[in-house]
PDB file of N, CA and C in Angstrom:
ATOM      1  N   MET A   1       1.099  -1.210  -0.040  1.00 66.00           N
ATOM      2  CA  MET A   1       0.024   0.090   0.153  1.00 66.00           C
ATOM      3  C   MET A   1       0.926   1.023   0.127  1.00 66.00           C
ATOM      4  N   VAL A   2       0.519   2.246  -0.734  1.00 81.00           N
ATOM      5  CA  VAL A   2       1.243   3.261  -0.846  1.00 81.00           C
ATOM      6  C   VAL A   2       1.105   4.109   0.277  1.00 81.00           C
ATOM      7  N   VAL A   3       2.367   4.681   0.949  1.00 81.00           N
ATOM      8  CA  VAL A   3       2.311   5.384   2.408  1.00 81.00           C
ATOM      9  C   VAL A   3       1.240   6.338   2.374  1.00 81.00           C
ATOM     10  N   ASP A   4       1.485   7.387   1.404  1.00 77.00           N
ATOM     11  CA  ASP A   4       0.689   8.531   1.382  1.00 77.00           C
ATOM     12  C   ASP A   4      -0.967   8.344   1.290  1.00 77.00           C
ATOM     13  N   ARG A   5      -1.319   7.175   1.105  1.00 78.00           N
ATOM     14  CA  ARG A   5      -2.835   6.832   1.121  1.00 78.00           C
ATOM     15  C   ARG A   5      -3.068   6.187   2.604  1.00 78.00           C
ATOM     16  N   LEU A   6      -2.411   6.055   3.300  1.00 80.00           N
ATOM     17  CA  LEU A   6      -2.560   5.669   4.766  1.00 80.00           C
ATOM     18  C   LEU A   6      -2.620   6.884   5.713  1.00 80.00           C
ATOM     19  N   PRO A   7      -3.612   6.618   6.804  1.00 83.00           N
ATOM     20  CA  PRO A   7      -3.341   7.441   7.998  1.00 83.00           C
ATOM     21  C   PRO A   7      -2.011   7.791   8.768  1.00 83.00           C
ATOM     22  N   CYS A   8      -1.317   6.434   8.728  1.00 84.00           N
ATOM     23  CA  CYS A   8       0.226   6.552   9.289  1.00 84.00           C
ATOM     24  C   CYS A   8      -0.011   6.902  10.699  1.00 84.00           C
ATOM     25  N   THR A   9      -0.992   6.307  11.536  1.00 87.00           N
ATOM     26  CA  THR A   9      -0.974   7.027  13.046  1.00 87.00           C
ATOM     27  C   THR A   9      -0.362   5.951  13.941  1.00 87.00           C
ATOM     28  N   GLU A  10      -0.059   4.766  13.408  1.00 88.00           N
ATOM     29  CA  GLU A  10       0.420   3.821  14.693  1.00 88.00           C
ATOM     30  C   GLU A  10       1.995   3.819  14.753  1.00 88.00           C
ATOM     31  N   ASN A  11       2.230   3.666  16.171  1.00 92.00           N
ATOM     32  CA  ASN A  11       3.599   3.940  16.639  1.00 92.00           C
ATOM     33  C   ASN A  11       3.912   2.364  17.326  1.00 92.00           C
ATOM     34  N   ILE A  12       5.184   2.112  17.282  1.00 91.00           N
ATOM     35  CA  ILE A  12       5.676   1.234  18.284  1.00 91.00           C
ATOM     36  C   ILE A  12       6.701   1.448  19.211  1.00 91.00           C
ATOM     37  N   THR A  13       6.510   0.801  20.273  1.00 93.00           N
ATOM     38  CA  THR A  13       7.306   1.258  21.507  1.00 93.00           C
ATOM     39  C   THR A  13       8.430   0.163  21.882  1.00 93.00           C
ATOM     40  N   VAL A  14       9.522   0.513  21.807  1.00 91.00           N
ATOM     41  CA  VAL A  14      10.364  -0.877  22.082  1.00 91.00           C
ATOM     42  C   VAL A  14      11.349  -0.425  23.237  1.00 91.00           C
ATOM     43  N   ASP A  15      11.426  -1.216  24.426  1.00 94.00           N
ATOM     44  CA  ASP A  15      12.462  -0.786  25.560  1.00 94.00           C
ATOM     45  C   ASP A  15      13.458  -2.003  25.293  1.00 94.00           C
ATOM     46  N   ILE A  16      14.711  -1.277  25.606  1.00 92.00           N
ATOM     47  CA  ILE A  16      15.975  -2.351  25.422  1.00 92.00           C
ATOM     48  C   ILE A  16      16.769  -2.202  26.438  1.00 92.00           C
ATOM     49  N   GLU A  17      17.072  -3.208  27.199  1.00 92.00           N
ATOM     50  CA  GLU A  17      18.189  -3.326  28.239  1.00 92.00           C
ATOM     51  C   GLU A  17      19.400  -3.622  27.854  1.00 92.00           C
ATOM     52  N   VAL A  18      20.430  -2.739  28.383  1.00 91.00           N
ATOM     53  CA  VAL A  18      21.708  -2.930  27.646  1.00 91.00           C
ATOM     54  C   VAL A  18      22.429  -3.285  29.059  1.00 91.00           C
ATOM     55  N   ALA A  19      23.129  -4.020  28.998  1.00 91.00           N
ATOM     56  CA  ALA A  19      23.936  -4.606  30.521  1.00 91.00           C
ATOM     57  C   ALA A  19      25.576  -4.176  30.251  1.00 91.00           C
ATOM     58  N   ASN A  20      26.224  -3.684  31.023  1.00 93.00           N
ATOM     59  CA  ASN A  20      27.751  -3.572  31.215  1.00 93.00           C
ATOM     60  C   ASN A  20      28.287  -4.533  31.969  1.00 93.00           C
ATOM     61  N   THR A  21      28.768  -5.823  31.643  1.00 93.00           N
ATOM     62  CA  THR A  21      29.270  -6.858  32.623  1.00 93.00           C
ATOM     63  C   THR A  21      30.657  -6.525  32.825  1.00 93.00           C
ATOM     64  N   GLY A  22      31.394  -5.229  32.570  1.00 94.00           N
ATOM     65  CA  GLY A  22      32.634  -5.146  32.490  1.00 94.00           C
ATOM     66  C   GLY A  22      32.919  -4.464  33.999  1.00 94.00           C
ATOM     67  N   LYS A  23      34.184  -4.119  34.057  1.00 96.00           N
ATOM     68  CA  LYS A  23      34.693  -3.546  35.312  1.00 96.00           C
ATOM     69  C   LYS A  23      34.860  -2.086  35.284  1.00 96.00           C
ATOM     70  N   VAL A  24      34.672  -1.435  33.742  1.00 97.00           N
ATOM     71  CA  VAL A  24      34.795   0.168  33.848  1.00 97.00           C
ATOM     72  C   VAL A  24      33.359   0.544  33.369  1.00 97.00           C
ATOM     73  N   ASP A  25      33.219   1.853  33.487  1.00 97.00           N
ATOM     74  CA  ASP A  25      31.953   2.199  32.715  1.00 97.00           C
ATOM     75  C   ASP A  25      32.193   2.423  31.279  1.00 97.00           C
ATOM     76  N   GLY A  26      31.028   2.275  30.452  1.00 94.00           N
ATOM     77  CA  GLY A  26      31.445   2.393  28.999  1.00 94.00           C
ATOM     78  C   GLY A  26      29.958   2.967  28.421  1.00 94.00           C
ATOM     79  N   GLY A  27      30.263   2.814  27.040  1.00 91.00           N
ATOM     80  CA  GLY A  27      29.297   3.645  26.197  1.00 91.00           C
ATOM     81  C   GLY A  27      28.811   2.761  24.975  1.00 91.00           C
ATOM     82  N   HIS A  28      27.772   2.662  24.580  1.00 89.00           N
ATOM     83  CA  HIS A  28      27.046   1.975  23.473  1.00 89.00           C
ATOM     84  C   HIS A  28      26.249   2.755  22.777  1.00 89.00           C
ATOM     85  N   VAL A  29      26.386   2.502  21.316  1.00 93.00           N
ATOM     86  CA  VAL A  29      25.180   2.912  20.441  1.00 93.00           C
ATOM     87  C   VAL A  29      24.450   2.021  20.025  1.00 93.00           C
ATOM     88  N   VAL A  30      23.041   2.123  20.699  1.00 94.00           N
ATOM     89  CA  VAL A  30      21.909   0.876  20.400  1.00 94.00           C
ATOM     90  C   VAL A  30      21.364   1.410  19.091  1.00 94.00           C
ATOM     91  N   MET A  31      21.356   0.506  18.137  1.00 95.00           N
ATOM     92  CA  MET A  31      20.974   0.583  16.816  1.00 95.00           C
ATOM     93  C   MET A  31      19.901  -0.143  16.562  1.00 95.00           C
ATOM     94  N   VAL A  32      18.533   0.412  15.774  1.00 95.00           N
ATOM     95  CA  VAL A  32      17.462  -0.398  15.869  1.00 95.00           C
ATOM     96  C   VAL A  32      17.328  -0.314  14.136  1.00 95.00           C
ATOM     97  N   TYR A  33      16.983  -1.676  13.674  1.00 95.00           N
ATOM     98  CA  TYR A  33      16.758  -1.766  12.209  1.00 95.00           C
ATOM     99  C   TYR A  33      15.292  -2.383  11.819  1.00 95.00           C
ATOM    100  N   SER A  34      14.813  -2.205  10.599  1.00 95.00           N
ATOM    101  CA  SER A  34      13.451  -3.099  10.379  1.00 95.00           C
ATOM    102  C   SER A  34      14.093  -3.649   9.076  1.00 95.00           C
ATOM    103  N   LYS A  35      13.327  -4.684   8.760  1.00 95.00           N
ATOM    104  CA  LYS A  35      13.718  -5.762   7.750  1.00 95.00           C
ATOM    105  C   LYS A  35      12.355  -6.145   7.002  1.00 95.00           C
ATOM    106  N   SER A  36      12.038  -6.039   5.690  1.00 95.00           N
ATOM    107  CA  SER A  36      10.835  -6.031   5.237  1.00 95.00           C
ATOM    108  C   SER A  36      10.509  -7.486   5.223  1.00 95.00           C
ATOM    109  N   PRO A  37       9.217  -7.975   4.895  1.00 94.00           N
ATOM    110  CA  PRO A  37       8.897  -9.327   5.117  1.00 94.00           C
ATOM    111  C   PRO A  37       9.825  -9.991   3.894  1.00 94.00           C
ATOM    112  N   SER A  38      10.144 -11.421   4.075  1.00 91.00           N
ATOM    113  CA  SER A  38      11.087 -12.096   3.133  1.00 91.00           C
ATOM    114  C   SER A  38      10.450 -12.182   1.670  1.00 91.00           C
ATOM    115  N   GLU A  39       9.115 -12.088   1.460  1.00 92.00           N
ATOM    116  CA  GLU A  39       8.504 -12.491   0.489  1.00 92.00           C
ATOM    117  C   GLU A  39       8.535 -11.016  -0.656  1.00 92.00           C
ATOM    118  N   VAL A  40       9.240  -9.945  -0.066  1.00 91.00           N
ATOM    119  CA  VAL A  40       9.273  -8.503  -0.840  1.00 91.00           C
ATOM    120  C   VAL A  40      10.620  -8.462  -1.518  1.00 91.00           C
ATOM    121  N   ILE A  41      10.678  -8.816  -2.882  1.00 89.00           N
ATOM    122  CA  ILE A  41      11.612  -8.883  -3.631  1.00 89.00           C
ATOM    123  C   ILE A  41      12.277  -7.402  -3.972  1.00 89.00           C
ATOM    124  N   GLY A  42      13.543  -7.609  -3.845  1.00 87.00           N
ATOM    125  CA  GLY A  42      14.084  -6.173  -4.029  1.00 87.00           C
ATOM    126  C   GLY A  42      14.084  -5.230  -2.947  1.00 87.00           C
ATOM    127  N   ALA A  43      13.542  -5.713  -1.751  1.00 91.00           N
ATOM    128  CA  ALA A  43      13.822  -4.718  -0.537  1.00 91.00           C
ATOM    129  C   ALA A  43      14.984  -4.881   0.174  1.00 91.00           C
ATOM    130  N   PRO A  44      15.657  -3.556   0.774  1.00 91.00           N
ATOM    131  CA  PRO A  44      17.090  -3.720   1.457  1.00 91.00           C
ATOM    132  C   PRO A  44      17.126  -4.662   2.337  1.00 91.00           C
ATOM    133  N   ALA A  45      18.479  -5.299   2.667  1.00 92.00           N
ATOM    134  CA  ALA A  45      18.547  -6.425   3.662  1.00 92.00           C
ATOM    135  C   ALA A  45      18.042  -5.620   4.874  1.00 92.00           C
ATOM    136  N   LYS A  46      18.284  -4.527   5.364  1.00 93.00           N
ATOM    137  CA  LYS A  46      17.616  -4.001   6.574  1.00 93.00           C
ATOM    138  C   LYS A  46      17.871  -2.554   6.430  1.00 93.00           C
ATOM    139  N   GLN A  47      17.168  -1.619   7.109  1.00 95.00           N
ATOM    140  CA  GLN A  47      17.433  -0.452   7.098  1.00 95.00           C
ATOM    141  C   GLN A  47      17.328   0.305   8.679  1.00 95.00           C
ATOM    142  N   LEU A  48      18.185   0.924   9.038  1.00 95.00           N
ATOM    143  CA  LEU A  48      18.416   1.833  10.127  1.00 95.00           C
ATOM    144  C   LEU A  48      17.125   2.644  10.479  1.00 95.00           C
ATOM    145  N   VAL A  49      16.287   2.598  11.638  1.00 95.00           N
ATOM    146  CA  VAL A  49      15.158   3.226  12.001  1.00 95.00           C
ATOM    147  C   VAL A  49      15.409   4.297  13.078  1.00 95.00           C
ATOM    148  N   ALA A  50      16.469   3.642  13.915  1.00 95.00           N
ATOM    149  CA  ALA A  50      16.535   4.447  15.291  1.00 95.00           C
ATOM    150  C   ALA A  50      17.886   4.243  15.810  1.00 95.00           C
ATOM    151  N   PHE A  51      18.702   5.051  16.616  1.00 95.00           N
ATOM    152  CA  PHE A  51      19.774   4.987  17.268  1.00 95.00           C
ATOM    153  C   PHE A  51      19.943   5.665  18.394  1.00 95.00           C
ATOM    154  N   GLN A  52      20.567   5.305  19.389  1.00 95.00           N
ATOM    155  CA  GLN A  52      20.724   6.432  20.480  1.00 95.00           C
ATOM    156  C   GLN A  52      22.000   5.660  21.268  1.00 95.00           C
ATOM    157  N   ARG A  53      22.937   6.712  21.303  1.00 95.00           N
ATOM    158  CA  ARG A  53      23.939   6.467  22.353  1.00 95.00           C
ATOM    159  C   ARG A  53      23.654   6.517  23.854  1.00 95.00           C
ATOM    160  N   MET A  54      24.271   5.559  24.644  1.00 94.00           N
ATOM    161  CA  MET A  54      23.911   5.349  26.155  1.00 94.00           C
ATOM    162  C   MET A  54      25.415   4.948  26.762  1.00 94.00           C
ATOM    163  N   LYS A  55      25.527   5.452  27.807  1.00 95.00           N
ATOM    164  CA  LYS A  55      26.336   5.217  28.720  1.00 95.00           C
ATOM    165  C   LYS A  55      25.846   4.336  29.958  1.00 95.00           C
ATOM    166  N   VAL A  56      26.432   3.097  30.207  1.00 96.00           N
ATOM    167  CA  VAL A  56      26.196   2.313  31.275  1.00 96.00           C
ATOM    168  C   VAL A  56      27.385   2.241  32.178  1.00 96.00           C
ATOM    169  N   PRO A  57      27.062   2.381  33.497  1.00 96.00           N
ATOM    170  CA  PRO A  57      28.146   2.174  34.361  1.00 96.00           C
ATOM    171  C   PRO A  57      28.590   0.746  34.734  1.00 96.00           C
ATOM    172  N   ALA A  58      29.839   0.519  35.215  1.00 96.00           N
ATOM    173  CA  ALA A  58      30.339  -0.915  35.216  1.00 96.00           C
ATOM    174  C   ALA A  58      29.502  -1.697  35.824  1.00 96.00           C
ATOM    175  N   ARG A  59      28.986  -2.836  35.633  1.00 96.00           N
ATOM    176  CA  ARG A  59      28.137  -3.792  36.087  1.00 96.00           C
ATOM    177  C   ARG A  59      26.731  -3.545  36.431  1.00 96.00           C
ATOM    178  N   LYS A  60      26.351  -2.848  35.504  1.00 96.00           N
ATOM    179  CA  LYS A  60      25.096  -2.068  35.809  1.00 96.00           C
ATOM    180  C   LYS A  60      24.362  -2.506  34.458  1.00 96.00           C
ATOM    181  N   THR A  61      22.833  -2.200  34.267  1.00 95.00           N
ATOM    182  CA  THR A  61      22.186  -2.218  33.344  1.00 95.00           C
ATOM    183  C   THR A  61      21.494  -1.045  32.876  1.00 95.00           C
ATOM    184  N   ALA A  62      21.154  -0.619  31.728  1.00 95.00           N
ATOM    185  CA  ALA A  62      20.328   0.672  31.353  1.00 95.00           C
ATOM    186  C   ALA A  62      19.286   0.553  30.680  1.00 95.00           C
ATOM    187  N   VAL A  63      18.244   1.005  30.671  1.00 95.00           N
ATOM    188  CA  VAL A  63      17.167   0.760  29.578  1.00 95.00           C
ATOM    189  C   VAL A  63      16.758   2.122  28.813  1.00 95.00           C
ATOM    190  N   VAL A  64      17.039   1.806  27.370  1.00 94.00           N
ATOM    191  CA  VAL A  64      16.860   2.745  26.520  1.00 94.00           C
ATOM    192  C   VAL A  64      15.311   2.514  25.752  1.00 94.00           C
ATOM    193  N   GLU A  65      14.437   3.674  25.519  1.00 95.00           N
ATOM    194  CA  GLU A  65      13.409   3.578  25.032  1.00 95.00           C
ATOM    195  C   GLU A  65      13.324   4.194  23.378  1.00 95.00           C
ATOM    196  N   PHE A  66      12.795   3.388  22.593  1.00 95.00           N
ATOM    197  CA  PHE A  66      12.497   4.171  21.347  1.00 95.00           C
ATOM    198  C   PHE A  66      11.029   3.894  20.788  1.00 95.00           C
ATOM    199  N   GLU A  67      10.590   4.731  20.264  1.00 95.00           N
ATOM    200  CA  GLU A  67       9.426   4.923  19.851  1.00 95.00           C
ATOM    201  C   GLU A  67       9.300   5.539  18.130  1.00 95.00           C
ATOM    202  N   PHE A  68       8.844   4.312  17.389  1.00 92.00           N
ATOM    203  CA  PHE A  68       8.777   5.106  15.884  1.00 92.00           C
ATOM    204  C   PHE A  68       7.572   4.669  15.209  1.00 92.00           C
ATOM    205  N   ASN A  69       7.304   5.518  14.282  1.00 93.00           N
ATOM    206  CA  ASN A  69       5.885   5.510  13.271  1.00 93.00           C
ATOM    207  C   ASN A  69       6.357   4.078  12.370  1.00 93.00           C
ATOM    208  N   VAL A  70       4.930   3.556  12.480  1.00 91.00           N
ATOM    209  CA  VAL A  70       5.149   2.168  11.632  1.00 91.00           C
ATOM    210  C   VAL A  70       5.354   2.297  10.156  1.00 91.00           C
ATOM    211  N   CYS A  71       4.826   3.570   9.643  1.00 89.00           N
ATOM    212  CA  CYS A  71       4.856   3.822   8.348  1.00 89.00           C
ATOM    213  C   CYS A  71       6.406   4.318   8.057  1.00 89.00           C
ATOM    214  N   LYS A  72       6.795   5.080   8.811  1.00 91.00           N
ATOM    215  CA  LYS A  72       8.302   5.597   8.493  1.00 91.00           C
ATOM    216  C   LYS A  72       9.122   4.455   9.005  1.00 91.00           C
ATOM    217  N   ALA A  73       8.900   3.582   9.581  1.00 94.00           N
ATOM    218  CA  ALA A  73      10.141   2.600   9.965  1.00 94.00           C
ATOM    219  C   ALA A  73      10.067   1.309   9.027  1.00 94.00           C
ATOM    220  N   PHE A  74       8.856   1.148   8.573  1.00 93.00           N
ATOM    221  CA  PHE A  74       8.789  -0.463   7.882  1.00 93.00           C
ATOM    222  C   PHE A  74       8.556  -0.088   6.395  1.00 93.00           C
ATOM    223  N   SER A  75       8.272   1.330   5.944  1.00 93.00           N
ATOM    224  CA  SER A  75       8.319   1.540   4.319  1.00 93.00           C
ATOM    225  C   SER A  75       9.367   1.327   3.795  1.00 93.00           C
ATOM    226  N   ILE A  76       9.497   1.022   2.448  1.00 93.00           N
ATOM    227  CA  ILE A  76      10.470   1.020   1.458  1.00 93.00           C
ATOM    228  C   ILE A  76       9.997   1.768   0.191  1.00 93.00           C
ATOM    229  N   VAL A  77      11.134   2.310  -0.545  1.00 91.00           N
ATOM    230  CA  VAL A  77      10.944   2.995  -1.737  1.00 91.00           C
ATOM    231  C   VAL A  77      11.130   1.892  -2.706  1.00 91.00           C
ATOM    232  N   GLU A  78       9.874   1.457  -3.814  1.00 87.00           N
ATOM    233  CA  GLU A  78       9.731   0.506  -4.588  1.00 87.00           C
ATOM    234  C   GLU A  78      10.655   1.030  -5.965  1.00 87.00           C
ATOM    235  N   LYS A  79      10.849   0.194  -6.861  1.00 85.00           N
ATOM    236  CA  LYS A  79      11.632   0.799  -8.220  1.00 85.00           C
ATOM    237  C   LYS A  79      10.658   1.898  -9.031  1.00 85.00           C
ATOM    238  N   THR A  80       9.306   2.067  -8.729  1.00 85.00           N
ATOM    239  CA  THR A  80       8.703   2.836  -9.233  1.00 85.00           C
ATOM    240  C   THR A  80       8.815   4.272  -8.539  1.00 85.00           C
ATOM    241  N   ALA A  81       9.598   4.220  -7.439  1.00 87.00           N
ATOM    242  CA  ALA A  81       9.907   5.618  -6.648  1.00 87.00           C
ATOM    243  C   ALA A  81       8.633   5.977  -5.700  1.00 87.00           C
ATOM    244  N   CYS A  82       7.858   4.774  -5.581  1.00 88.00           N
ATOM    245  CA  CYS A  82       6.588   4.983  -4.559  1.00 88.00           C
ATOM    246  C   CYS A  82       7.234   4.687  -3.440  1.00 88.00           C
ATOM    247  N   THR A  83       6.782   5.332  -2.120  1.00 90.00           N
ATOM    248  CA  THR A  83       7.158   4.582  -0.942  1.00 90.00           C
ATOM    249  C   THR A  83       5.810   4.007  -0.457  1.00 90.00           C
ATOM    250  N   VAL A  84       6.255   2.735  -0.034  1.00 90.00           N
ATOM    251  CA  VAL A  84       5.063   1.538   0.185  1.00 90.00           C
ATOM    252  C   VAL A  84       5.481   1.041   1.538  1.00 90.00           C
ATOM    253  N   LEU A  85       4.028   0.331   2.146  1.00 91.00           N
ATOM    254  CA  LEU A  85       4.397  -0.182   3.514  1.00 91.00           C
ATOM    255  C   LEU A  85       4.038  -1.694   3.148  1.00 91.00           C
ATOM    256  N   PRO A  86       4.789  -2.744   3.092  1.00 92.00           N
ATOM    257  CA  PRO A  86       4.674  -3.873   2.720  1.00 92.00           C
ATOM    258  C   PRO A  86       3.904  -4.669   3.778  1.00 92.00           C
ATOM    259  N   ALA A  87       2.622  -5.297   3.454  1.00 91.00           N
ATOM    260  CA  ALA A  87       2.000  -6.378   4.548  1.00 91.00           C
ATOM    261  C   ALA A  87       2.810  -7.492   4.730  1.00 91.00           C
ATOM    262  N   GLY A  88       2.559  -7.936   5.739  1.00 93.00           N
ATOM    263  CA  GLY A  88       2.988  -9.284   6.344  1.00 93.00           C
ATOM    264  C   GLY A  88       4.036  -9.016   7.565  1.00 93.00           C
ATOM    265  N   ARG A  89       4.849 -10.146   7.788  1.00 95.00           N
ATOM    266  CA  ARG A  89       5.774 -10.196   9.002  1.00 95.00           C
ATOM    267  C   ARG A  89       7.117  -9.570   8.757  1.00 95.00           C
ATOM    268  N   SER A  90       7.407  -8.404   9.162  1.00 95.00           N
ATOM    269  CA  SER A  90       8.731  -7.724   9.021  1.00 95.00           C
ATOM    270  C   SER A  90       9.145  -7.812  10.462  1.00 95.00           C
ATOM    271  N   LEU A  91      10.498  -7.760  10.556  1.00 94.00           N
ATOM    272  CA  LEU A  91      11.394  -7.820  11.658  1.00 94.00           C
ATOM    273  C   LEU A  91      11.768  -6.423  12.299  1.00 94.00           C
ATOM    274  N   VAL A  92      11.770  -6.361  13.644  1.00 94.00           N
ATOM    275  CA  VAL A  92      12.664  -5.352  14.206  1.00 94.00           C
ATOM    276  C   VAL A  92      14.070  -6.004  14.817  1.00 94.00           C
ATOM    277  N   LEU A  93      15.326  -5.538  14.315  1.00 94.00           N
ATOM    278  CA  LEU A  93      16.448  -6.135  14.744  1.00 94.00           C
ATOM    279  C   LEU A  93      17.291  -4.980  15.458  1.00 94.00           C
ATOM    280  N   VAL A  94      17.481  -5.403  16.802  1.00 94.00           N
ATOM    281  CA  VAL A  94      18.268  -4.596  17.624  1.00 94.00           C
ATOM    282  C   VAL A  94      20.022  -5.121  17.505  1.00 94.00           C
ATOM    283  N   GLY A  95      20.568  -4.036  17.323  1.00 88.00           N
ATOM    284  CA  GLY A  95      22.140  -4.457  17.283  1.00 88.00           C
ATOM    285  C   GLY A  95      22.663  -4.657  15.920  1.00 88.00           C
ATOM    286  N   ASP A  96      23.791  -5.039  15.822  1.00 75.00           N
ATOM    287  CA  ASP A  96      24.284  -5.306  14.357  1.00 75.00           C
ATOM    288  C   ASP A  96      25.516  -6.176  14.490  1.00 75.00           C
ATOM    289  N   ASN A  97      25.296  -7.169  15.325  1.00 71.00           N
ATOM    290  CA  ASN A  97      26.341  -8.159  15.527  1.00 71.00           C
ATOM    291  C   ASN A  97      25.915  -9.398  16.219  1.00 71.00           C
ATOM    292  N   ASP A  98      26.791 -10.571  16.704  1.00 71.00           N
ATOM    293  CA  ASP A  98      26.181 -11.603  17.445  1.00 71.00           C
ATOM    294  C   ASP A  98      25.230 -11.516  18.703  1.00 71.00           C
ATOM    295  N   CYS A  99      25.550 -10.273  19.006  1.00 72.00           N
ATOM    296  CA  CYS A  99      24.572  -9.990  20.405  1.00 72.00           C
ATOM    297  C   CYS A  99      23.378  -9.493  19.929  1.00 72.00           C
ATOM    298  N   GLY A 100      23.245  -9.165  18.761  1.00 81.00           N
ATOM    299  CA  GLY A 100      21.677  -8.888  18.460  1.00 81.00           C
ATOM    300  C   GLY A 100      20.525  -9.507  18.659  1.00 81.00           C
ATOM    301  N   VAL A 101      19.549  -8.862  18.755  1.00 88.00           N
ATOM    302  CA  VAL A 101      18.181  -9.608  18.880  1.00 88.00           C
ATOM    303  C   VAL A 101      17.075  -9.253  17.738  1.00 88.00           C
ATOM    304  N   SER A 102      16.290 -10.069  17.495  1.00 89.00           N
ATOM    305  CA  SER A 102      15.186  -9.519  16.659  1.00 89.00           C
ATOM    306  C   SER A 102      13.906 -10.174  17.220  1.00 89.00           C
ATOM    307  N   PHE A 103      12.760  -9.446  16.741  1.00 90.00           N
ATOM    308  CA  PHE A 103      11.214  -9.877  17.045  1.00 90.00           C
ATOM    309  C   PHE A 103      10.447  -9.545  15.688  1.00 90.00           C
ATOM    310  N   PRO A 104       9.680 -10.503  15.499  1.00 91.00           N
ATOM    311  CA  PRO A 104       8.586  -9.804  14.226  1.00 91.00           C
ATOM    312  C   PRO A 104       7.708  -8.924  14.665  1.00 91.00           C
ATOM    313  N   VAL A 105       7.099  -8.143  13.689  1.00 91.00           N
ATOM    314  CA  VAL A 105       6.246  -7.379  13.853  1.00 91.00           C
ATOM    315  C   VAL A 105       5.032  -7.571  12.645  1.00 91.00           C
ATOM    316  N   GLN A 106       3.806  -7.961  12.916  1.00 90.00           N
ATOM    317  CA  GLN A 106       2.975  -8.411  11.826  1.00 90.00           C
ATOM    318  C   GLN A 106       2.217  -7.067  11.475  1.00 90.00           C
ATOM    319  N   ILE A 107       2.335  -6.848  10.185  1.00 87.00           N
ATOM    320  CA  ILE A 107       1.638  -5.723   9.572  1.00 87.00           C
ATOM    321  C   ILE A 107       0.496  -5.904   8.601  1.00 87.00           C
ATOM    322  N   ASN A 108      -0.723  -5.608   8.940  1.00 84.00           N
ATOM    323  CA  ASN A 108      -1.891  -6.037   8.333  1.00 84.00           C
ATOM    324  C   ASN A 108      -2.577  -4.590   7.921  1.00 84.00           C
ATOM    325  N   LEU A 109      -2.616  -4.751   6.695  1.00 75.00           N
ATOM    326  CA  LEU A 109      -3.264  -3.554   5.963  1.00 75.00           C
ATOM    327  C   LEU A 109      -4.692  -3.648   5.823  1.00 75.00           C
ATOM    328  N   ILE A 110      -5.652  -2.926   6.340  1.00 70.00           N
ATOM    329  CA  ILE A 110      -7.207  -2.929   6.244  1.00 70.00           C
ATOM    330  C   ILE A 110      -7.681  -1.864   5.149  1.00 70.00           C
ATOM    331  N   TYR A 111      -8.213  -2.143   4.147  1.00 59.00           N
ATOM    332  CA  TYR A 111      -8.692  -1.174   3.439  1.00 59.00           C
ATOM    333  C   TYR A 111     -10.093  -0.660   3.290  1.00 59.00           C
TER     334      TYR A 111
END
């Protein structure tokens, strides 16, 4: 569905807990990506939708909250240059390495 034709009022909030298991205070950039449903041909492998730098004291945890609009976070630009929101099971990916986690987001478009 072309994004310009949608009300785009749905938001998702994600709370992410980051643990510093080391002996010194540290900083980390938490990156959140979206990945289109696997059925969508030509979609990017993933796209960055939010990031935030945080400082975590030694042997402590901290929580960072992200809120993003569904249309902005999960839309893609197709080859006709239209911005579309693909229906189906998208993924939210947190992190960009072996410590990353992901969870599905089901997008159903009601006409």
